[in-house]
Coordinates of C-alpha atoms and ligand atoms in Angstrom, one line a residue:
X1 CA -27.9 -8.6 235.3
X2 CA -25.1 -7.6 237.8
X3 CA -26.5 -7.6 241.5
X4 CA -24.0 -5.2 242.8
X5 CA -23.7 -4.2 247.0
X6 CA -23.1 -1.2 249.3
X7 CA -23.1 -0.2 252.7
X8 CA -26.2 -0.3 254.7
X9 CA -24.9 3.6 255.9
X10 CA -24.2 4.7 252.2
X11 CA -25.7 3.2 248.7
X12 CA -22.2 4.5 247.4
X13 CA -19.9 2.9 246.6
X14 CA -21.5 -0.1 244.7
X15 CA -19.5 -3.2 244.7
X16 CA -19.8 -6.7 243.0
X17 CA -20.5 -9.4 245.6
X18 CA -17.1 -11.1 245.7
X19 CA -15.6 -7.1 246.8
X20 CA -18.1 -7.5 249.7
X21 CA -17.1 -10.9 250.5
X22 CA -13.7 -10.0 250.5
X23 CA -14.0 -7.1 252.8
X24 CA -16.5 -8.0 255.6
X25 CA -17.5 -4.7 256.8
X26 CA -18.4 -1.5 254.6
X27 CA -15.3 0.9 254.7
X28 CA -17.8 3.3 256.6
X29 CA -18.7 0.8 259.3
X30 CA -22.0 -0.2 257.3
X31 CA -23.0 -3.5 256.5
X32 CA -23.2 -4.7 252.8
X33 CA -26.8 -5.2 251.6
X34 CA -27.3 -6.1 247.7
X35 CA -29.2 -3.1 246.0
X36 CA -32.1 -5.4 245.9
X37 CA -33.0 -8.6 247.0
X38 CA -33.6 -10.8 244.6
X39 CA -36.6 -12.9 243.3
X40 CA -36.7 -16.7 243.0
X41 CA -38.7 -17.2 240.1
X42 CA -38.4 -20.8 239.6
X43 CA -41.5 -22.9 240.5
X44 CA -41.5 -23.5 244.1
X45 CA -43.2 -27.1 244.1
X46 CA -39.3 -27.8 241.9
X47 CA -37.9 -27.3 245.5
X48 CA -39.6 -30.8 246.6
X49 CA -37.0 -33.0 244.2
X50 CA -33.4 -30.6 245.2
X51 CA -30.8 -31.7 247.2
X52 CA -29.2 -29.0 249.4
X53 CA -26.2 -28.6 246.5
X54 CA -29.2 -28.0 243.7
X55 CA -30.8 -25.5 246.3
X56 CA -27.5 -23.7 247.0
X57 CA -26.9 -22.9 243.8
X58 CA -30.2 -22.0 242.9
X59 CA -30.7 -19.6 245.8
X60 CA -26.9 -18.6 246.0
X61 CA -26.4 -17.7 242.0
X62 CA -28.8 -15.4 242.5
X63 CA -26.8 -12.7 244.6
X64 CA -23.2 -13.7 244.1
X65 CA -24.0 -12.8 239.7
X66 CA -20.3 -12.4 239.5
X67 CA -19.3 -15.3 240.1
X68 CA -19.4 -17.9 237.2
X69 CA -21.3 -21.1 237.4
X70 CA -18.3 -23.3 238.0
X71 CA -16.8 -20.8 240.5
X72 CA -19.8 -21.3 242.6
X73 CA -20.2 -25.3 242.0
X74 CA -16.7 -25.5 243.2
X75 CA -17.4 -23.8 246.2
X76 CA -20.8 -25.3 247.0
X77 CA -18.9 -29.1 246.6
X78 CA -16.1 -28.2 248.3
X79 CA -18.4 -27.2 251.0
X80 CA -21.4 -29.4 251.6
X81 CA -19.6 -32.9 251.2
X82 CA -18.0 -35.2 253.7
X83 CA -17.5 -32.9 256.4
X84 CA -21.0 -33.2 256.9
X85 CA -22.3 -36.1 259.0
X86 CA -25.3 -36.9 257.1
X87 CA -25.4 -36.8 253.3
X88 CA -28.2 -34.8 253.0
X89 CA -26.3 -31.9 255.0
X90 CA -29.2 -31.2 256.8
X91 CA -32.5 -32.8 258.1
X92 CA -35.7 -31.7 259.4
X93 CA -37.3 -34.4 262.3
X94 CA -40.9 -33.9 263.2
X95 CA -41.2 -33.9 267.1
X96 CA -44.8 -32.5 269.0
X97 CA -46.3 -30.6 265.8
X98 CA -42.6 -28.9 264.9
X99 CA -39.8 -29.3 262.5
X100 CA -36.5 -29.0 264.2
X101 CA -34.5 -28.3 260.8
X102 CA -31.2 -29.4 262.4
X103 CA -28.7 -27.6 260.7
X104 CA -25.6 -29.3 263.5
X105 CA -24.7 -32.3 261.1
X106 CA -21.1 -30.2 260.2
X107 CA -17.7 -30.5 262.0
X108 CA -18.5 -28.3 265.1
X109 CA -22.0 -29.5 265.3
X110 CA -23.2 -26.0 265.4
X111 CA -25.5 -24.0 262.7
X112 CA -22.6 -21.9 262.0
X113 CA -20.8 -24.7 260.0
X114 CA -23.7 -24.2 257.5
X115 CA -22.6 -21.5 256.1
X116 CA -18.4 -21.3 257.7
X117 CA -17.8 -24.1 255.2
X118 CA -18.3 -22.2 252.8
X119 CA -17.5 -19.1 253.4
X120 CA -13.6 -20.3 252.9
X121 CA -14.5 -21.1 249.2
X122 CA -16.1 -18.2 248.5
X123 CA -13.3 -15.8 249.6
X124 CA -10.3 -17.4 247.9
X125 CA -12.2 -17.0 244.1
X126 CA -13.2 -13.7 245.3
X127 CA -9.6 -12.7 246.0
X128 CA -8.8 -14.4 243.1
X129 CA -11.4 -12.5 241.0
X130 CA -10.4 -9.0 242.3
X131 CA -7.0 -10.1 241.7
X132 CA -6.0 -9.7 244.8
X133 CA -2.6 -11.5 246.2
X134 CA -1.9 -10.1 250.1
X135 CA -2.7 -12.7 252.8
X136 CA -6.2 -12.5 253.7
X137 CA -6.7 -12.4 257.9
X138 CA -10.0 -13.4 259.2
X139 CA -10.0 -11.6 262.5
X140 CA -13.5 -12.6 264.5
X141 CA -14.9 -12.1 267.4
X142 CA -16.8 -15.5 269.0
X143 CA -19.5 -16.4 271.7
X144 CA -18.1 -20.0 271.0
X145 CA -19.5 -21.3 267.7
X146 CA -18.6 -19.0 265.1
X147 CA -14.9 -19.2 266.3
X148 CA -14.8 -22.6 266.3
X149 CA -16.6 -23.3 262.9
X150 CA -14.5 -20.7 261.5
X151 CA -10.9 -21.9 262.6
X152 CA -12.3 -25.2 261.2
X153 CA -13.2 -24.2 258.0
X154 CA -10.0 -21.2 257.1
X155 CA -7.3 -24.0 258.9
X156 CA -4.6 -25.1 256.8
X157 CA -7.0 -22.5 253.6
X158 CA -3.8 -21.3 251.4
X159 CA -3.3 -17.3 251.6
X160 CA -5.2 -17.1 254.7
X161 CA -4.8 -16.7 258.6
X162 CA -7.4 -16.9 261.4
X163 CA -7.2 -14.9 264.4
X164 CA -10.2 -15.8 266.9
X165 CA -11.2 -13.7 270.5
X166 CA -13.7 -15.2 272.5
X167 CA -14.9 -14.5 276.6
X168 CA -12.8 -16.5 278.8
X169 CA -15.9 -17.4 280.8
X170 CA -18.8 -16.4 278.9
X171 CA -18.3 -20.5 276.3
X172 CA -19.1 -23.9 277.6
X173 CA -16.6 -26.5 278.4
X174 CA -16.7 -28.0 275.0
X175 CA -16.7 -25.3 273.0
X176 CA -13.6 -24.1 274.7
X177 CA -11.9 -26.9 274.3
X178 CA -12.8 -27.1 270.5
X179 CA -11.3 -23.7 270.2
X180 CA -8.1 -24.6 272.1
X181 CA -7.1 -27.6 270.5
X182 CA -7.7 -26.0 267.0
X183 CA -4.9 -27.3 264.9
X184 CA -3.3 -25.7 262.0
X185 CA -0.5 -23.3 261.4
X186 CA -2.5 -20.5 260.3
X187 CA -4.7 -20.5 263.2
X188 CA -4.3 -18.2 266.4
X189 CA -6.9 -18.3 269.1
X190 CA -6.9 -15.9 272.2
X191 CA -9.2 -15.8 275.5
X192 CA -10.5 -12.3 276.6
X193 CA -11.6 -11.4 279.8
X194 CA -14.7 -9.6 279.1
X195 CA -18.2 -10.7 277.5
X196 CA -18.8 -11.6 274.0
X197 CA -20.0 -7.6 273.2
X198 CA -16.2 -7.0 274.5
X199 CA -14.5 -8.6 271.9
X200 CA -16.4 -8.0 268.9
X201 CA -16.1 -3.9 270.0
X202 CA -12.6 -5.0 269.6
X203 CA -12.5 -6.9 266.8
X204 CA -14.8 -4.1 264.9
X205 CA -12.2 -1.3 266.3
X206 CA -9.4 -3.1 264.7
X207 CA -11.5 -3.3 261.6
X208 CA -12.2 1.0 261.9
X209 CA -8.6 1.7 262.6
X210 CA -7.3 3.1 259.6
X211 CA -3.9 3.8 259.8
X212 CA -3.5 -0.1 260.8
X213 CA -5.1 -1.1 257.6
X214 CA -2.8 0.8 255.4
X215 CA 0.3 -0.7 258.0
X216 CA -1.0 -3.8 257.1
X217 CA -1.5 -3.3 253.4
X218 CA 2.0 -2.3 253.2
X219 CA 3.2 -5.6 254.6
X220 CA 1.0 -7.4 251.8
X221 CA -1.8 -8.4 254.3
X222 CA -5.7 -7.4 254.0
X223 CA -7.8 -8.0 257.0
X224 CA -11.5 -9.9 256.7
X225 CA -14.7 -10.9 258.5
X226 CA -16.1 -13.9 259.4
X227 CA -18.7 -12.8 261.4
X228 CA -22.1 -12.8 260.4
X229 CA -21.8 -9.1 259.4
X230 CA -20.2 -11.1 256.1
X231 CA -22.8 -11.1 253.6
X232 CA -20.6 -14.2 252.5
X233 CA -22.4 -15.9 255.8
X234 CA -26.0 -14.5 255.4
X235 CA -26.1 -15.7 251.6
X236 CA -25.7 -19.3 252.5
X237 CA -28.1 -19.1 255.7
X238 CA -31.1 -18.1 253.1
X239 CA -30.8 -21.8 251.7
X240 CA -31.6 -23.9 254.3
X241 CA -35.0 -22.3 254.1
X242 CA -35.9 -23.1 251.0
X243 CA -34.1 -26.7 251.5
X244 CA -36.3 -27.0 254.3
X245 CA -39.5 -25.9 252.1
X246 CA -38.7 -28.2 249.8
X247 CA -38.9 -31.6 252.2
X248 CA -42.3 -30.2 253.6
X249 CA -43.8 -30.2 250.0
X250 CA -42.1 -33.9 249.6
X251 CA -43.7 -34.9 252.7
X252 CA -47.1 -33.8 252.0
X253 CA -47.1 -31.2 254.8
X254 CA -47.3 -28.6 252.6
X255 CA -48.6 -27.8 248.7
X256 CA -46.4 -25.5 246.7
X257 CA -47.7 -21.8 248.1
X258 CA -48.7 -22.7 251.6
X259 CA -47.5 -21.0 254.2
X260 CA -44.8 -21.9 257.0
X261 CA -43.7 -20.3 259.7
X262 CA -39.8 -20.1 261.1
X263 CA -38.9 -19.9 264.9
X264 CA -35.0 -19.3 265.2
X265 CA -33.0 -18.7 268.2
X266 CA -31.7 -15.0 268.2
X267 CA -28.3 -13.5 269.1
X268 CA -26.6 -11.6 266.3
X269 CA -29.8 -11.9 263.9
X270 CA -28.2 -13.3 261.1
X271 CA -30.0 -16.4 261.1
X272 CA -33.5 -15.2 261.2
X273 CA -32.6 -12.3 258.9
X274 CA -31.6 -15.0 256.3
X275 CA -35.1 -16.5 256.6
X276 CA -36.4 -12.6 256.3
X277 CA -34.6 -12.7 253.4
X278 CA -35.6 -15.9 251.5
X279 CA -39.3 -14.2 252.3
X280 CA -38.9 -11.3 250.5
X281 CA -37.4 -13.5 247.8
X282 CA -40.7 -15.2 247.6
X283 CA -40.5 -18.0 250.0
X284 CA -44.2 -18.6 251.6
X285 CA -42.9 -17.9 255.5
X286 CA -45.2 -16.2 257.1
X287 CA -44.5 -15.7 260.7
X288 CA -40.5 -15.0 262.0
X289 CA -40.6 -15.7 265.7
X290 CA -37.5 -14.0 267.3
X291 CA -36.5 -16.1 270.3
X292 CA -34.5 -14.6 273.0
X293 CA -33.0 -15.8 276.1
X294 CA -32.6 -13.4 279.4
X295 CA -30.3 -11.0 277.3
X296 CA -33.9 -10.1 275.9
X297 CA -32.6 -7.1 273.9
X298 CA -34.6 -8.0 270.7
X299 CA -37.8 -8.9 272.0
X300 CA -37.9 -5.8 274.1
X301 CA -37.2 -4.0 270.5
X302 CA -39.9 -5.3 268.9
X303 CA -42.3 -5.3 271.7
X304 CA -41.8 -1.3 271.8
X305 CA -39.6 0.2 268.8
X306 CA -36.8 0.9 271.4
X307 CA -33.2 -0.9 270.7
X308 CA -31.5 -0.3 274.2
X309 CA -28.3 -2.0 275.3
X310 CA -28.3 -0.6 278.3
X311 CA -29.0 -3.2 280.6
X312 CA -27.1 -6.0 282.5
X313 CA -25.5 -8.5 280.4
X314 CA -26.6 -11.8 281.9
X315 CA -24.5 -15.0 281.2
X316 CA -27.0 -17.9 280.3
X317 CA -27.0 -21.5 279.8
X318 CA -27.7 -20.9 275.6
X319 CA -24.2 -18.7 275.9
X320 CA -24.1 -18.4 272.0
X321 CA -27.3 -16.1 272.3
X322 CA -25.3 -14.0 275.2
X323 CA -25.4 -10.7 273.1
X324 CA -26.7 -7.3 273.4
X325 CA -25.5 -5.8 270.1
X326 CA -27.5 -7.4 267.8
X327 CA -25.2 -6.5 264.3
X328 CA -27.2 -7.9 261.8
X329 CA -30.3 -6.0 262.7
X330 CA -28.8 -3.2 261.3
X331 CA -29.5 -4.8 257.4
X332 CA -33.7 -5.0 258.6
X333 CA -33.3 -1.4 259.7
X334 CA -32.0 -0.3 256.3
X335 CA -34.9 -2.3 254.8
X336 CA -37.8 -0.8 256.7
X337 CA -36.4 2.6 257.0
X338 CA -37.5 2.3 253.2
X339 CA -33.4 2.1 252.1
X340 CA -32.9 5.3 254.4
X341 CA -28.8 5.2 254.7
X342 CA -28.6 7.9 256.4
X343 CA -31.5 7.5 258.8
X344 CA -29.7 3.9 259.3
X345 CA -26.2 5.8 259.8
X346 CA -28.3 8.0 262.5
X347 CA -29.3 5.3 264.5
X348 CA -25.8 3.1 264.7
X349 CA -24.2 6.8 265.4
X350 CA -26.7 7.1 268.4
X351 CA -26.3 3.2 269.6
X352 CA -22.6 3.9 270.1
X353 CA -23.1 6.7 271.6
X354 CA -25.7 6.2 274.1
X355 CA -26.3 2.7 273.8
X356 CA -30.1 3.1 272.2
X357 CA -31.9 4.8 269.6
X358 CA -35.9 4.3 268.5
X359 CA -37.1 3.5 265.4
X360 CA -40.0 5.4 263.8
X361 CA -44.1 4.0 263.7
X362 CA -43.8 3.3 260.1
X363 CA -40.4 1.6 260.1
X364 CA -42.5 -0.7 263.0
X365 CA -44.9 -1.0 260.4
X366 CA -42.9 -2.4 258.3
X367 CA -41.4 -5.2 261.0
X368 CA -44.9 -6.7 261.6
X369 CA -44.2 -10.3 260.0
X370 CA -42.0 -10.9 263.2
X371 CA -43.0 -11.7 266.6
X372 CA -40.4 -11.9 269.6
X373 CA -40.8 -14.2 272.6
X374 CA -38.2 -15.1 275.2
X375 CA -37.3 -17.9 277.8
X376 CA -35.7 -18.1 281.1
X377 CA -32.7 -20.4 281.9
X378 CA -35.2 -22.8 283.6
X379 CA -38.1 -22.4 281.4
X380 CA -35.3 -23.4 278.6
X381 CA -33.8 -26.2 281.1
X382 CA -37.9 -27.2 281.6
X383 CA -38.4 -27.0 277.6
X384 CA -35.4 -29.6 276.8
X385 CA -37.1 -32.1 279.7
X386 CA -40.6 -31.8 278.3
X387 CA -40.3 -32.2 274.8
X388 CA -37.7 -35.4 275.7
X389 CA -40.3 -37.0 278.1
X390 CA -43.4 -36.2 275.6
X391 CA -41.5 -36.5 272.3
X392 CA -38.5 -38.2 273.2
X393 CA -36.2 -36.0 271.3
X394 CA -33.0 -34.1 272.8
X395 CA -32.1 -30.6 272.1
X396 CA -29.8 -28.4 273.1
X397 CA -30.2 -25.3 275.1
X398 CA -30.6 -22.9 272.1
X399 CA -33.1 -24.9 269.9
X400 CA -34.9 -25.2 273.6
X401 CA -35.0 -21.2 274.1
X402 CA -37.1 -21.1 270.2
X403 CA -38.8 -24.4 270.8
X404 CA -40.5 -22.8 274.7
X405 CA -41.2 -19.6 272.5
X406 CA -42.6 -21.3 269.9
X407 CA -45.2 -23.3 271.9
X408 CA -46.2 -20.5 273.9
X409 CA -47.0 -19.0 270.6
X410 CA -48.5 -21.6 269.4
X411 CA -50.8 -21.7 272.5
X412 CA -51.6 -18.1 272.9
X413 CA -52.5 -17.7 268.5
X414 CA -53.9 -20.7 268.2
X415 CA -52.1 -20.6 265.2
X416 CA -51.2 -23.7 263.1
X417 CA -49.6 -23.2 260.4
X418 CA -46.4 -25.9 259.7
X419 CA -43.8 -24.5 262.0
X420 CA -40.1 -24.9 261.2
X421 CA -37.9 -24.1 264.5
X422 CA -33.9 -23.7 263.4
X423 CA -32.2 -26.4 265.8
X424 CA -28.5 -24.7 266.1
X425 CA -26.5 -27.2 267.8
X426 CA -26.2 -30.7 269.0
X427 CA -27.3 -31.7 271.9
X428 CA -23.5 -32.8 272.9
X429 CA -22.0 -29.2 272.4
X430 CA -23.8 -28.0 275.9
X431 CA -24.0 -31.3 277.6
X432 CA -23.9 -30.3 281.0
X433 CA -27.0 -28.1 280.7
X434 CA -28.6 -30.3 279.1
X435 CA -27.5 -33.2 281.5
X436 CA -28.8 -31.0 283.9
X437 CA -32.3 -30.7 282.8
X438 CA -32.5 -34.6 282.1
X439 CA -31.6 -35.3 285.1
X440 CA -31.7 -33.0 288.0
X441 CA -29.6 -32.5 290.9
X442 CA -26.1 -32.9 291.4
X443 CA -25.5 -36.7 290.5
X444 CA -23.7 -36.0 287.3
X445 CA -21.6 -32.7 288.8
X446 CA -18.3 -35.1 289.2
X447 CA -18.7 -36.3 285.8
X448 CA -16.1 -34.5 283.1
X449 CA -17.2 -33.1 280.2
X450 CA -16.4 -36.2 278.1
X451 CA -18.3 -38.9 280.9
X452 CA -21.4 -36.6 280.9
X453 CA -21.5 -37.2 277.2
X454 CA -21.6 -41.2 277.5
X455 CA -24.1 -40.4 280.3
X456 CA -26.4 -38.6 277.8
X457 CA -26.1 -41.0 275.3
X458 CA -27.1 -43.8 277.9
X459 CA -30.3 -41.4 278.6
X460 CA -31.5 -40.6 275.0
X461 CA -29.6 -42.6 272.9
X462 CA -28.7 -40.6 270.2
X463 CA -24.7 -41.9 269.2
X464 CA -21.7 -39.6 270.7
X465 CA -20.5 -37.1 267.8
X466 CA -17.5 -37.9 266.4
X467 CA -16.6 -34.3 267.0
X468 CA -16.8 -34.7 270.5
X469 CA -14.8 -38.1 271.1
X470 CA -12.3 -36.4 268.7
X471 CA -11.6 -34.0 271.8
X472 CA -11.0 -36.3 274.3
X473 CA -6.9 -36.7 273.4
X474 CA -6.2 -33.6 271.7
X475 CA -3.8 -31.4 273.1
X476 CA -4.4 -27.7 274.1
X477 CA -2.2 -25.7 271.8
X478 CA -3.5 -22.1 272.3
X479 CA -3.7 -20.7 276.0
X480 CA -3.2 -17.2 275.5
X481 CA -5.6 -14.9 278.0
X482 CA -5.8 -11.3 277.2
X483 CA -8.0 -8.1 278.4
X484 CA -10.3 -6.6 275.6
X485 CA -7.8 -3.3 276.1
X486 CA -5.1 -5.5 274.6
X487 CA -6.8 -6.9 271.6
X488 CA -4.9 -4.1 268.9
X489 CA -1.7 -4.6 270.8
X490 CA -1.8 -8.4 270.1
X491 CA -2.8 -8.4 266.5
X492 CA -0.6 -5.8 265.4
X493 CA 2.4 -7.9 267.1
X494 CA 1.3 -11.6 265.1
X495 CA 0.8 -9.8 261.7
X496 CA 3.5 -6.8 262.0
X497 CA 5.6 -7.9 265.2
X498 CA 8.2 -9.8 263.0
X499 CA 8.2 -7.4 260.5
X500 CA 8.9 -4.4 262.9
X501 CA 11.3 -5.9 265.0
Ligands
PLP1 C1 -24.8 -18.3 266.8 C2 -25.8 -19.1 267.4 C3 -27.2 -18.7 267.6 C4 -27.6 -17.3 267.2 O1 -27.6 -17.1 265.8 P1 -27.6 -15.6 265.2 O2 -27.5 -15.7 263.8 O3 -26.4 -14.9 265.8 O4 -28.8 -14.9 265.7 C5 -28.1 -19.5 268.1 N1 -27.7 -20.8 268.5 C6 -26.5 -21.3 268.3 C7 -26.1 -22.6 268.8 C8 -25.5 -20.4 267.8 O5 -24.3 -20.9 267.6

């Protein structure tokens, strides 16, 4: 049976999956959602003997039905392979009664490569499919990691070009610089001055302007998403929670049926959505804990109902959770609205306008399996110290936001179940605040970015990434620093400027 998709603000029109890959957003603004979520029906205590490729498929076949079997093999080998550092893609590493699942073993040691490595693959054969031939142009907004995980994974991709926007000042030294020496002649990467909800306003106005769209069909080129509005993204997030199910049974942690719980570090709720997802497909998870840093938009929500952006946008040190518009959250509202489109239409139409909007006591209702927590800059800072000095394992600044929320949970429920907390990047891709919480005071402030990465390695260590030595000699080939204002201006002069002359 054909899963087919629409829009999270209208259930017409329905669309096969490699359409909704292909386009990103909904014509309407929506986000795609399948007209069901599937079941996995296979035996869950199977899960214990798969490898992430067997787990892909068996989780990913069942919502992209269009594609064949050997269209979707191809694009799960071509993804998880050798530009993974570990063989088994991803690992999970017991540390104080938790299971970091680190999902930073890909080329920008972020969680983002998990499913931006794919994502390529799966939009070429769905071009292909639909038989479509114009260039396809991945326009994306960044606060640092999607950016760089998708320049890596579209660089150099035939029939495609990557345009990237990202704050000036709101990404850390390294991820920068991964952005800025990006190689590739199909890759553009631009600065904003602004914060991350600037540029993906501008991004998604782009994406809304219609007469641009048509001005761009006309010169043979199609404009696409590879933000985590991309059900092409969320797909490929769902597996690494059954992968992770799967060694918990091998280790004896869990018998096929018990319960886990997830604890993921929150910014554009894809990533915990995903694990909402593999849920209602049948995955024992029992508890979502939403972690938030300062910009505590989504615990405030569901702490009260109330979704309101209007507050201070505060610039942290776990910058890839710096986010007040929360997309993704827009696919739960359509789920526990009880498939309302237009109730779900309602409330985006009041967010832009007045920057909140409620939700009603039965869609709460209907939210209940998560609970939100958040952590200050030094309580995260405090969380990376103590779980080094008790556990001696080093995270990064995110994983330390949903690790501090998790054992305050953990604490307060008394509740044991086998906790799984998503570890979203390396340790090395925010070295100085984690430097910093290692080892206090100014002693390392001189150091660059490179020498405070042999310094951490000397504290904990865990080897240098090859993706961060890679950095040292590489030049800067994009230094172009625009205002949000100028974001149309630019991208109609790469695609059309030549054209128009
Ligand atoms: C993107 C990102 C997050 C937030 O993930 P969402 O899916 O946007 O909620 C957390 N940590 C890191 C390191 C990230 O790159």
């Amino acid at each position: 049976m054909e899963l087919l998709y629409h829009s999270t603000r209208n259930s017409s029109p329905l669309v096969p999956a490699s359409a909704a890959i292909l386009q990103g957003l909904a014509p309407d603004g929506g986000l795609y959602v399948p007209q069901h979520i599937p079941a996995y029906t296979r035996p869950l205590s199977e899960l214990a003997g798969m490898s992430y490729r067997e787990t892909a498929f068996a989780v990913m076949s069942l919502y992209l039905t269009d594609f064949t079997r050997e269209e979707l093999m191809a694009c799960i080998d071509g993804a998880y392979g050798a530009r993974f550092d570990i063989p088994q893609i991803t690992r999970l590493k017991e540390a104080d009664g938790a299971w970091f699942l680190e999902l930073f073993h890909g080329e920008t040691i972020a969680f983002k490569d998990m499913a931006l490595s794919i994502l390529p693959h799966l939009m070429t054969t769905a071009a292909k499919k639909q038989g479509v031939s114009d260039e396809i142009v991945i326009l994306t907004a960044t606060s640092g990691d999607t950016g760089k995980a998708a320049l890596a994974g579209f660089a150099d991709v035939p029939g495609t070009r990557i345009i990237v926007f990202y704050p000036k000042n709101g990404v850390s030294a390294i991820q920068e610089r991964q952005m800025v020496t990006q190689k590739g002649a199909n890759t553009f990467v631009a600065g904003i001055h602004g914060n991350f909800d600037d540029a993906q306003s501008g991004v998604k106005a782009i994406f809304g302007d219609e007469a641009m769209r048509e001005e761009l069909a006309g010169a043979g080129k199609r404009l696409s998403s590879a933000n985590s509005i991309n059900i092409g993204r969320l797909v490929p997030q769902i597996v690494y929670y059954f992968y992770a199910y799967g060694r918990l049974l091998e280790d004896g942690v869990l018998k096929a049926g018990d319960p886990m719980n997830v604890t993921v570090p929150t910014g554009n709720f894809g990533n915990i959505l995903a694990a909402w997802y593999a849920k209602q497909m049948g995955l024992p998870v029992k508890t979502l804990l939403c972690a938030s840093n300062e910009n505590r938009v989504l615990a405030d929500f569901f702490g009260t109902g109330c979704y309101d952006r209007n507050r201070p946008f505060v610039l942290t040190n776990s910058p890839s959770m710096d986010i007040l518009i929360s997309s993704n959250l827009e696919r739960l509202l359509y789920a526990v609205s009880g498939e309302d489109t237009k109730a779900v239409a309602g409330f985006m139409a009041e967010l832009s306008s007045t920057g909140r909007y409620a939700v009603t006591e039965e869609m709460r209702g209907g939210m209940k399996d998560f609970v939100s927590g958040c952590a200050t800059q030094e309580e995260t800072l405090g969380e990376i110290r103590r779980l080094f000095t008790d556990a001696g394992y080093v995270i990064d600044t995110h994983t330390a936001v949903a690790s501090f929320v998790y054992a305050r949970y953990r604490k307060e429920t008394g509740d044991e179940t086998p906790t799984v907390i998503a570890s979203t990047a390396s340790p090395y891709k925010f070295t100085g605040s984690v430097l910093e919480a290692l080892e206090p005071g100014d002693g390392n402030a001189a150091l660059s970015d490179l020498e405070k990465a042999d310094r951490l390695c000397a504290i904990s260590g865990v080897p240098v990434p090859a993706a961060v030595t890679a950095l040292k000699d590489a030049p800067v080939l994009h230094d172009t620093v625009v205002d949000a204002a100028q974001m149309k201006a630019l991208v109609r002069g790469l695609l059309l400027g030549a054209d128009r002359a």
